[in-house]
């Protein structure tokens, strides 16, 4: 299972990276979304999978899965939502102001003098 | 402990904070009046130390500044530090007073000016009163920075910016070398305290690092004190307002290098290299500065080169003074005279050069020019200024009865004595010292005369002047008058200084000569009899007058020096070449395209991590404790992988959205099977909300997805992304297969109910154990939403207004 | 945007309150069972988003005359103040306490200051998620 999940995380990272390397701004936003999915799964995998019951004491199990990565991921999910939204709006605004959604057309000035 | 002494050093910084407020709320009062009381109070405060130090006592107070690094801000007051502190606050008071009349409150940004000036004052006090070398270094660099800011005060002028940049580059490079020297000193002695080093000085004079250390520190001192060949920054620094030139670039900051040489003399002065370097560079600078001053046509240019030359003179005296260490005790030790002369001249230079700078400022202020080719005949129009100029210049030229004469005589004595010293090749080359000193003095005489007679003598050329000249207001004359009175007072009663300030300062420079309870005896007087020095002075006056009168005939020798061999030219080429080279190098990789930067980052990330992983043999594949995979999970994995890969090729934006949803929900389902109910719930809801968000986004921004269809498969991007994915997989496998240490996972089941009263461990971690994380997380969310609000609502110009 | 879809509007009217009630339940439940401020907040936002989709922005503004930015800010304030509470009682910032109260109708009920903190989280999540949706959907 851990190996499978590592491969899945790798695929998600690959897709995310591929998308953020493209020129289209929407694709870049989608790419960040995929990278966060990959990161969440990676964090969960690294801690070891299915080592016990869900981390709820009410279940009164002898073993529980590690709750810490889950807490971290929960935070990360919500943040990645905020960041994705921000990227989307930033891309939209850039498009409105510059008239292009091709990031190659968005270089800074060549010189600062 | 933080004592009054520390407060006195830091006080200017505190006042500097208040200055802009005063400037804003009291616009009718010149801000200078508020600032003026700072140096005056500090001067009075430091005066109180004189009885202490003249009894040979020192005072020190320790304040733990960065205890974890063992850095203490030790304020240390001894003769030398006090001499400089009095100089800084004394001249500082006069300069602030002068600036009140020099800078108009209507036209100049006074708040900036006084903030920088106070910043400098505090930093300079810090330099001369710190015992810890690192603290000294910090203050040292602050003086460089405040000097930079003050030179560029009129930053709209090209020359101001050029001069500021030049001074900063040269002094900071030197300062950096000095820091290296300090660290080497620490390597040898194990302490940053100067006084502790001096006590253990015998242990490390033979150390292999001794010479490199000395060279590094001297580089810092020479650049700061504008010694040949680093003097080139000082003439360009004259673009600063005249009060600044008088204060920083003549009386105090440029003397920081001299202070450092004097302060570290007890450590290094015993070696022959020190003697030759300090005295040699000093005497060369003396000659080169005075020689070049004569060719200047700008009054401040003359004074700048004159300052360079006088600094060289002081330094050469300090260097020669080190000879005294090769004799025992202070009785019949002729060479200690050189050190006394150096200190005496240091004070004299501050008085006459300060008044001359102020005089030039007045001339500039009243006529609108500083060019001696356009000036002349001001003698009758500005009699008081003329008197100041005469006294100041004659003192500088070394004529009696002013203080400059006394120190010049002492200087000649020292130089003549050098030739009779029997060590370090002094007996062969030593004869050069009196010769060069005398030649340089002739040039000093010439430019001093130029300063007076080209400005005030000759014919008045009203057509050449921008304004109709008249005498300056009394307030502007007050400071130079005070200074010029000191020139006369010190001329007639030099021993006021000798007993109170010079003797204790000498004790700090040459401590090893003193036996218990002894102190230096310095007696300065006019008449020495018909000595060599007197004849030398007479020769200077004679030859100087002849050369001054025939100036036009021999001035062409200056054009013999090819311009492209000058140090200025070297500096300029280095800067331009360096700039174009770095622009080229930077241009090679800083393309301005975010995509390129991402490629650098990602490639580096993958290759570096893979390299470390395999070079440290960290890759591990342990199949013992693998969790089982159920049928559903295989299915989910396939769906997730397929949907992810499909999005790379999706050309329709609605399809993209659906695939995005599919992959998001698959991740949520994975959380279910992986026993993370909270995550599953969150992911489900988040995915719903984000899909809606994208939908709304696409609906309202249809244009943005236009180029979607054009996307083609990019092999290069795919290779990089494959590399990243591969790295992540390898790391994931290795991490889950290795257990280097015990997990803290067992802590939570035990603690979450007992300590936080909750059964849901994830929630307990979020709100309790790691509450800070959550607090910052919601902060991030808040910022993101405010950011989005601003980005959408912000209207940059009228055109977008709807 | 305007979606004159009678089916979705009618369904929304029913479902909305169920989701809202469930989100509040899941929020209070968070300390012991899956749930909490994040999930509860997100679910509330999802419910209101549904409302936005079914009706239009003006209608929603009329029903819920709340400035979501202020909601976000008050959430931050609650969370920070709860953290300060620890300081008042001499503990470190953000330290929590809990106790049990016997209420006549609900029986033994646990009261934890962590719940207050979670309430701040809830407000921030609802506020910012809806600000985001409102901004993206509302800009013409």
Coordinates of C-alpha atoms in Angstrom, one line a residue, chain B residues 334-700:
Chain B
X334 CA 62.9 61.1 21.9
X335 CA 60.4 59.2 19.8
X336 CA 57.4 59.6 22.1
X337 CA 57.4 63.2 20.9
X338 CA 56.0 61.9 17.6
X339 CA 52.9 60.4 19.3
X340 CA 52.3 63.5 21.2
X341 CA 52.6 65.5 18.0
X342 CA 50.2 63.2 16.3
X343 CA 47.5 63.8 18.9
X344 CA 48.2 67.4 19.2
X345 CA 47.9 67.8 15.4
X346 CA 44.7 65.8 15.4
X347 CA 43.1 68.4 17.6
X348 CA 44.7 71.3 15.7
X349 CA 43.6 69.9 12.4
X350 CA 40.0 69.7 13.6
X351 CA 40.0 73.3 14.7
X352 CA 41.6 75.0 11.7
X353 CA 40.2 72.6 9.0
X354 CA 36.8 72.9 10.6
X355 CA 36.9 76.7 10.5
X356 CA 38.3 76.6 6.9
X357 CA 35.4 74.4 5.7
X358 CA 32.9 76.7 7.4
X359 CA 34.7 79.6 5.8
X360 CA 34.4 78.0 2.3
X361 CA 30.7 77.3 3.1
X362 CA 30.2 80.9 3.8
X363 CA 31.9 82.0 0.6
X364 CA 29.9 79.5 -1.4
X365 CA 26.7 80.6 0.4
X366 CA 27.3 84.3 -0.2
X367 CA 28.7 84.3 -3.7
X368 CA 27.2 81.1 -5.2
X369 CA 30.5 79.7 -6.4
X370 CA 33.6 77.9 -5.0
X371 CA 35.7 78.2 -8.1
X372 CA 38.9 80.2 -7.3
X373 CA 39.1 81.3 -11.0
X374 CA 35.9 83.3 -10.5
X375 CA 36.5 84.4 -6.9
X376 CA 38.7 87.2 -5.7
X377 CA 38.7 90.5 -4.0
X378 CA 36.4 89.6 -1.2
X379 CA 38.7 90.9 1.4
X380 CA 36.9 94.2 1.9
X381 CA 33.4 92.8 1.4
X382 CA 33.7 90.0 3.9
X383 CA 36.3 91.1 6.5
X384 CA 35.4 88.6 9.2
X385 CA 35.4 85.7 6.9
X386 CA 38.7 86.9 5.5
X387 CA 40.2 87.0 9.0
X388 CA 39.0 83.5 9.6
X389 CA 40.5 82.3 6.4
X390 CA 43.9 84.0 7.1
X391 CA 44.2 82.5 10.6
X392 CA 43.0 79.1 9.5
X393 CA 45.3 78.9 6.5
X394 CA 48.4 80.3 8.2
X395 CA 47.9 77.7 11.0
X396 CA 47.6 75.0 8.3
X397 CA 50.7 76.3 6.6
X398 CA 52.6 76.0 9.9
X399 CA 53.2 79.7 10.6
X400 CA 53.6 81.1 14.0
X401 CA 51.9 82.0 16.3
X402 CA 49.1 79.6 15.6
X403 CA 48.7 76.0 16.8
X404 CA 49.6 74.6 13.4
X405 CA 53.1 76.0 13.8
X406 CA 53.6 74.1 17.0
X407 CA 52.5 70.7 15.7
X408 CA 54.4 71.3 12.4
X409 CA 57.6 71.9 14.4
X410 CA 56.9 68.7 16.4
X411 CA 56.3 66.9 13.2
X412 CA 59.7 68.0 11.8
X413 CA 61.4 67.0 15.0
X414 CA 59.9 63.5 14.7
X415 CA 60.9 63.1 11.1
X416 CA 64.4 64.3 11.7
X417 CA 64.8 61.9 14.5
X418 CA 63.7 59.0 12.4
X419 CA 66.8 59.2 10.3
X420 CA 68.9 58.5 13.3
X421 CA 67.1 55.3 14.2
X422 CA 69.3 52.2 13.8
X423 CA 66.8 49.4 13.1
X424 CA 64.5 48.2 10.3
X425 CA 66.6 49.9 7.5
X426 CA 65.7 53.2 9.0
X427 CA 69.4 54.2 8.9
X428 CA 69.4 53.9 5.1
X429 CA 65.9 54.8 3.9
X430 CA 65.0 56.8 7.0
X431 CA 66.5 60.0 5.5
X432 CA 63.6 60.0 3.0
X433 CA 61.2 60.9 5.8
X434 CA 62.4 64.4 6.6
X435 CA 63.0 65.1 2.9
X436 CA 59.5 64.1 1.8
X437 CA 58.0 65.8 4.9
X438 CA 59.7 69.1 4.0
X439 CA 58.7 68.9 0.3
X440 CA 55.1 68.2 1.2
X441 CA 55.1 71.1 3.6
X442 CA 56.1 73.4 0.8
X443 CA 53.1 72.4 -1.1
X444 CA 51.0 72.7 2.0
X445 CA 52.2 76.3 2.2
X446 CA 51.3 76.9 -1.4
X447 CA 47.8 75.7 -1.3
X448 CA 47.2 77.5 2.0
X449 CA 48.1 80.7 0.4
X450 CA 45.9 79.9 -2.6
X451 CA 43.0 79.4 -0.3
X452 CA 43.4 82.9 1.1
X453 CA 44.7 85.0 -1.7
X454 CA 42.8 83.6 -4.6
X455 CA 39.6 84.0 -2.8
X456 CA 40.1 87.3 -1.0
X457 CA 43.0 88.9 -2.8
X458 CA 43.1 90.2 -6.3
X459 CA 40.3 91.8 -8.2
X460 CA 36.6 91.3 -7.6
X461 CA 34.9 89.8 -10.6
X462 CA 31.3 90.7 -10.0
X463 CA 30.2 89.5 -13.4
X464 CA 31.4 86.0 -12.6
X465 CA 29.4 85.6 -9.4
X466 CA 25.8 84.5 -9.1
X467 CA 25.0 86.8 -6.2
X468 CA 26.2 90.1 -5.0
X469 CA 28.4 89.1 -2.1
X470 CA 28.2 90.5 1.4
X471 CA 29.2 89.4 4.9
X472 CA 27.5 86.4 6.3
X473 CA 25.0 86.7 9.2
X474 CA 26.4 86.5 12.7
X475 CA 25.0 83.0 13.4
X476 CA 26.8 81.5 10.5
X477 CA 30.0 83.2 11.6
X478 CA 29.7 82.1 15.2
X479 CA 31.0 78.5 14.8
X480 CA 34.0 79.3 12.7
X481 CA 34.9 82.2 15.1
X482 CA 34.8 79.8 18.0
X483 CA 37.0 77.4 16.2
X484 CA 39.4 80.1 15.0
X485 CA 39.7 81.4 18.6
X486 CA 40.7 77.9 19.6
X487 CA 43.4 78.0 16.9
X488 CA 44.9 81.0 18.6
X489 CA 44.3 79.8 22.2
X490 CA 45.9 76.4 21.5
X491 CA 48.7 78.3 19.8
X492 CA 49.6 80.4 22.8
X493 CA 48.6 77.9 25.5
X494 CA 49.1 74.4 24.0
X495 CA 49.6 72.9 27.4
X496 CA 45.9 73.2 28.2
X497 CA 45.5 70.3 25.8
X498 CA 48.8 68.6 26.7
X499 CA 48.0 67.9 30.3
X500 CA 44.3 67.2 30.1
X501 CA 43.9 65.3 26.9
X502 CA 47.1 64.4 25.2
X503 CA 49.0 62.8 28.1
X504 CA 46.1 60.4 29.0
X505 CA 45.6 59.6 25.3
X506 CA 49.3 58.7 24.9
X507 CA 49.0 56.4 27.9
X508 CA 46.4 54.5 25.9
X509 CA 48.7 54.3 22.8
X510 CA 52.0 53.5 24.4
X511 CA 51.0 51.7 27.7
X512 CA 54.0 49.4 27.8
X513 CA 56.4 52.3 28.3
X514 CA 54.8 53.4 31.6
X515 CA 55.9 51.9 34.9
X516 CA 53.5 51.9 37.8
X517 CA 52.2 55.3 38.7
X518 CA 54.1 57.1 35.9
X519 CA 52.5 59.3 33.3
X520 CA 53.7 61.0 30.2
X521 CA 55.1 64.5 30.4
X522 CA 54.3 66.7 27.4
X523 CA 55.5 70.2 27.3
X524 CA 54.8 72.2 24.1
X525 CA 56.5 75.6 23.7
X526 CA 57.3 78.0 20.9
X527 CA 61.0 78.7 21.2
X528 CA 63.4 75.8 20.8
X529 CA 66.4 77.8 19.8
X530 CA 68.0 77.8 16.4
X531 CA 67.2 74.2 15.6
X532 CA 67.0 72.3 12.4
X533 CA 63.2 72.5 12.5
X534 CA 63.1 76.2 12.6
X535 CA 65.3 76.4 9.5
X536 CA 63.1 73.9 7.8
X537 CA 60.1 76.1 8.5
X538 CA 61.9 79.1 7.2
X539 CA 62.9 77.2 4.1
X540 CA 59.2 76.2 3.6
X541 CA 58.1 79.8 3.7
X542 CA 60.9 81.0 1.4
X543 CA 60.6 78.4 -1.3
X544 CA 56.8 78.3 -0.8
X545 CA 56.4 82.0 -1.5
X546 CA 58.6 81.8 -4.6
X547 CA 56.7 78.8 -6.0
X548 CA 53.3 80.4 -5.2
X549 CA 54.3 83.6 -7.1
X550 CA 55.5 81.5 -10.1
X551 CA 52.6 79.1 -9.9
X552 CA 51.5 79.7 -13.5
X553 CA 54.9 78.9 -14.9
X554 CA 55.3 75.4 -13.4
X555 CA 51.6 74.3 -13.2
X556 CA 52.0 72.5 -16.4
X557 CA 53.8 69.6 -14.7
X558 CA 50.4 68.4 -13.5
X559 CA 49.4 67.6 -17.1
X560 CA 52.4 65.3 -17.3
X561 CA 50.4 62.6 -15.5
X562 CA 48.4 60.6 -18.0
X563 CA 44.7 60.6 -17.0
X564 CA 44.1 56.9 -17.8
X565 CA 46.7 55.9 -15.2
X566 CA 45.0 57.7 -12.3
X567 CA 43.4 55.8 -9.5
X568 CA 40.1 57.5 -10.3
X569 CA 40.2 56.1 -13.7
X570 CA 41.0 52.6 -12.3
X571 CA 38.0 52.9 -9.9
X572 CA 35.7 54.0 -12.7
X573 CA 36.7 51.2 -15.1
X574 CA 36.5 48.6 -12.4
X575 CA 32.9 49.8 -11.6
X576 CA 31.7 49.9 -15.2
X577 CA 33.3 46.7 -16.2
X578 CA 32.0 45.0 -13.0
X579 CA 28.6 46.3 -13.7
X580 CA 28.5 45.1 -17.3
X581 CA 30.0 41.7 -16.4
X582 CA 27.5 41.1 -13.7
X583 CA 24.6 42.3 -15.9
X584 CA 25.8 39.8 -18.5
X585 CA 26.1 36.9 -16.0
X586 CA 22.8 37.7 -14.4
X587 CA 21.1 38.1 -17.8
X588 CA 22.2 34.6 -18.6
X589 CA 19.9 33.0 -16.1
X590 CA 17.5 35.7 -14.9
X591 CA 15.4 35.7 -18.0
X592 CA 12.4 37.3 -16.4
X593 CA 10.3 34.2 -17.2
X594 CA 8.8 32.5 -14.2
X595 CA 8.8 29.3 -16.1
X596 CA 12.6 29.3 -16.3
X597 CA 12.9 29.9 -12.6
X598 CA 10.6 27.1 -11.9
X599 CA 12.7 24.8 -14.1
X600 CA 15.8 25.8 -12.2
X601 CA 14.2 25.2 -8.8
X602 CA 12.6 21.9 -9.8
X603 CA 15.6 20.5 -11.5
X604 CA 17.8 21.4 -8.6
X605 CA 15.3 20.0 -6.2
X606 CA 15.1 16.6 -7.9
X607 CA 18.8 16.2 -8.7
X608 CA 20.0 17.4 -5.4
X609 CA 17.6 15.2 -3.4
X610 CA 18.2 12.2 -5.5
X611 CA 22.0 12.7 -5.2
X612 CA 21.8 13.0 -1.4
X613 CA 19.4 10.1 -1.2
X614 CA 21.7 7.7 -3.1
X615 CA 25.1 9.1 -2.0
X616 CA 24.1 8.6 1.7
X617 CA 22.6 5.3 0.9
X618 CA 19.3 6.4 2.3
X619 CA 17.1 4.7 -0.3
X620 CA 15.4 1.8 1.4
X621 CA 12.6 -0.6 0.4
X622 CA 11.2 -2.5 3.3
X623 CA 8.2 -4.7 2.5
X624 CA 7.7 -6.2 6.0
X625 CA 5.1 -3.8 7.4
X626 CA 3.3 -2.9 4.3
X627 CA -0.4 -2.3 4.7
X628 CA -2.6 -4.6 2.6
X629 CA -4.3 -3.2 -0.5
X630 CA -8.0 -3.9 -1.0
X631 CA -9.8 -4.2 -4.3
X632 CA -11.4 -0.7 -3.9
X633 CA -8.1 0.8 -3.3
X634 CA -6.7 -0.6 -6.5
X635 CA -9.7 0.8 -8.3
X636 CA -9.3 4.2 -6.6
X637 CA -5.7 4.3 -7.5
X638 CA -6.3 3.6 -11.1
X639 CA -9.1 6.2 -11.3
X640 CA -6.9 8.8 -9.6
X641 CA -3.9 8.1 -11.8
X642 CA -5.9 8.1 -14.9
X643 CA -7.7 11.3 -14.1
X644 CA -4.5 13.0 -13.2
X645 CA -2.8 11.9 -16.4
X646 CA -5.9 12.8 -18.4
X647 CA -5.8 16.4 -17.3
X648 CA -2.4 16.8 -19.0
X649 CA -4.1 16.3 -22.3
X650 CA -7.4 17.9 -21.6
X651 CA -8.3 20.6 -24.1
X652 CA -11.8 21.4 -23.1
X653 CA -12.2 23.4 -19.9
X654 CA -15.4 21.8 -18.8
X655 CA -13.8 18.4 -19.1
X656 CA -10.8 19.7 -17.2
X657 CA -13.2 20.7 -14.4
X658 CA -14.8 17.3 -14.3
X659 CA -11.4 15.6 -14.2
X660 CA -10.4 17.9 -11.4
X661 CA -13.4 17.0 -9.4
X662 CA -12.9 13.3 -10.0
X663 CA -9.3 13.4 -8.8
X664 CA -10.3 15.5 -5.8
X665 CA -13.1 13.1 -4.8
X666 CA -10.8 10.1 -5.3
X667 CA -8.3 11.7 -2.9
X668 CA -11.2 12.1 -0.4
X669 CA -12.1 8.5 -0.8
X670 CA -8.5 7.5 -0.2
X671 CA -8.7 9.4 3.1
X672 CA -11.7 7.3 4.0
X673 CA -9.9 4.0 3.4
X674 CA -6.7 5.3 5.0
X675 CA -8.7 5.9 8.2
X676 CA -8.7 9.7 8.2
X677 CA -12.4 10.6 8.6
X678 CA -11.7 14.3 9.3
X679 CA -9.6 14.6 6.2
X680 CA -12.2 12.8 4.1
X681 CA -14.9 15.2 5.2
X682 CA -12.8 18.2 4.7
X683 CA -11.6 17.1 1.3
X684 CA -15.1 16.3 0.1
X685 CA -16.4 19.7 1.1
X686 CA -13.4 21.6 -0.1
X687 CA -13.6 19.8 -3.5
X688 CA -17.2 20.8 -3.8
X689 CA -16.5 24.4 -3.0
X690 CA -13.4 24.5 -5.3
X691 CA -15.3 23.0 -8.2
X692 CA -18.0 25.7 -7.7
X693 CA -15.3 28.3 -7.5
X694 CA -13.7 27.2 -10.8
X695 CA -17.1 27.0 -12.4
X696 CA -17.9 30.5 -11.3
X697 CA -14.5 31.6 -12.4
X698 CA -14.9 30.1 -15.9
X699 CA -18.4 31.4 -16.2
X700 CA -17.4 34.9 -15.4

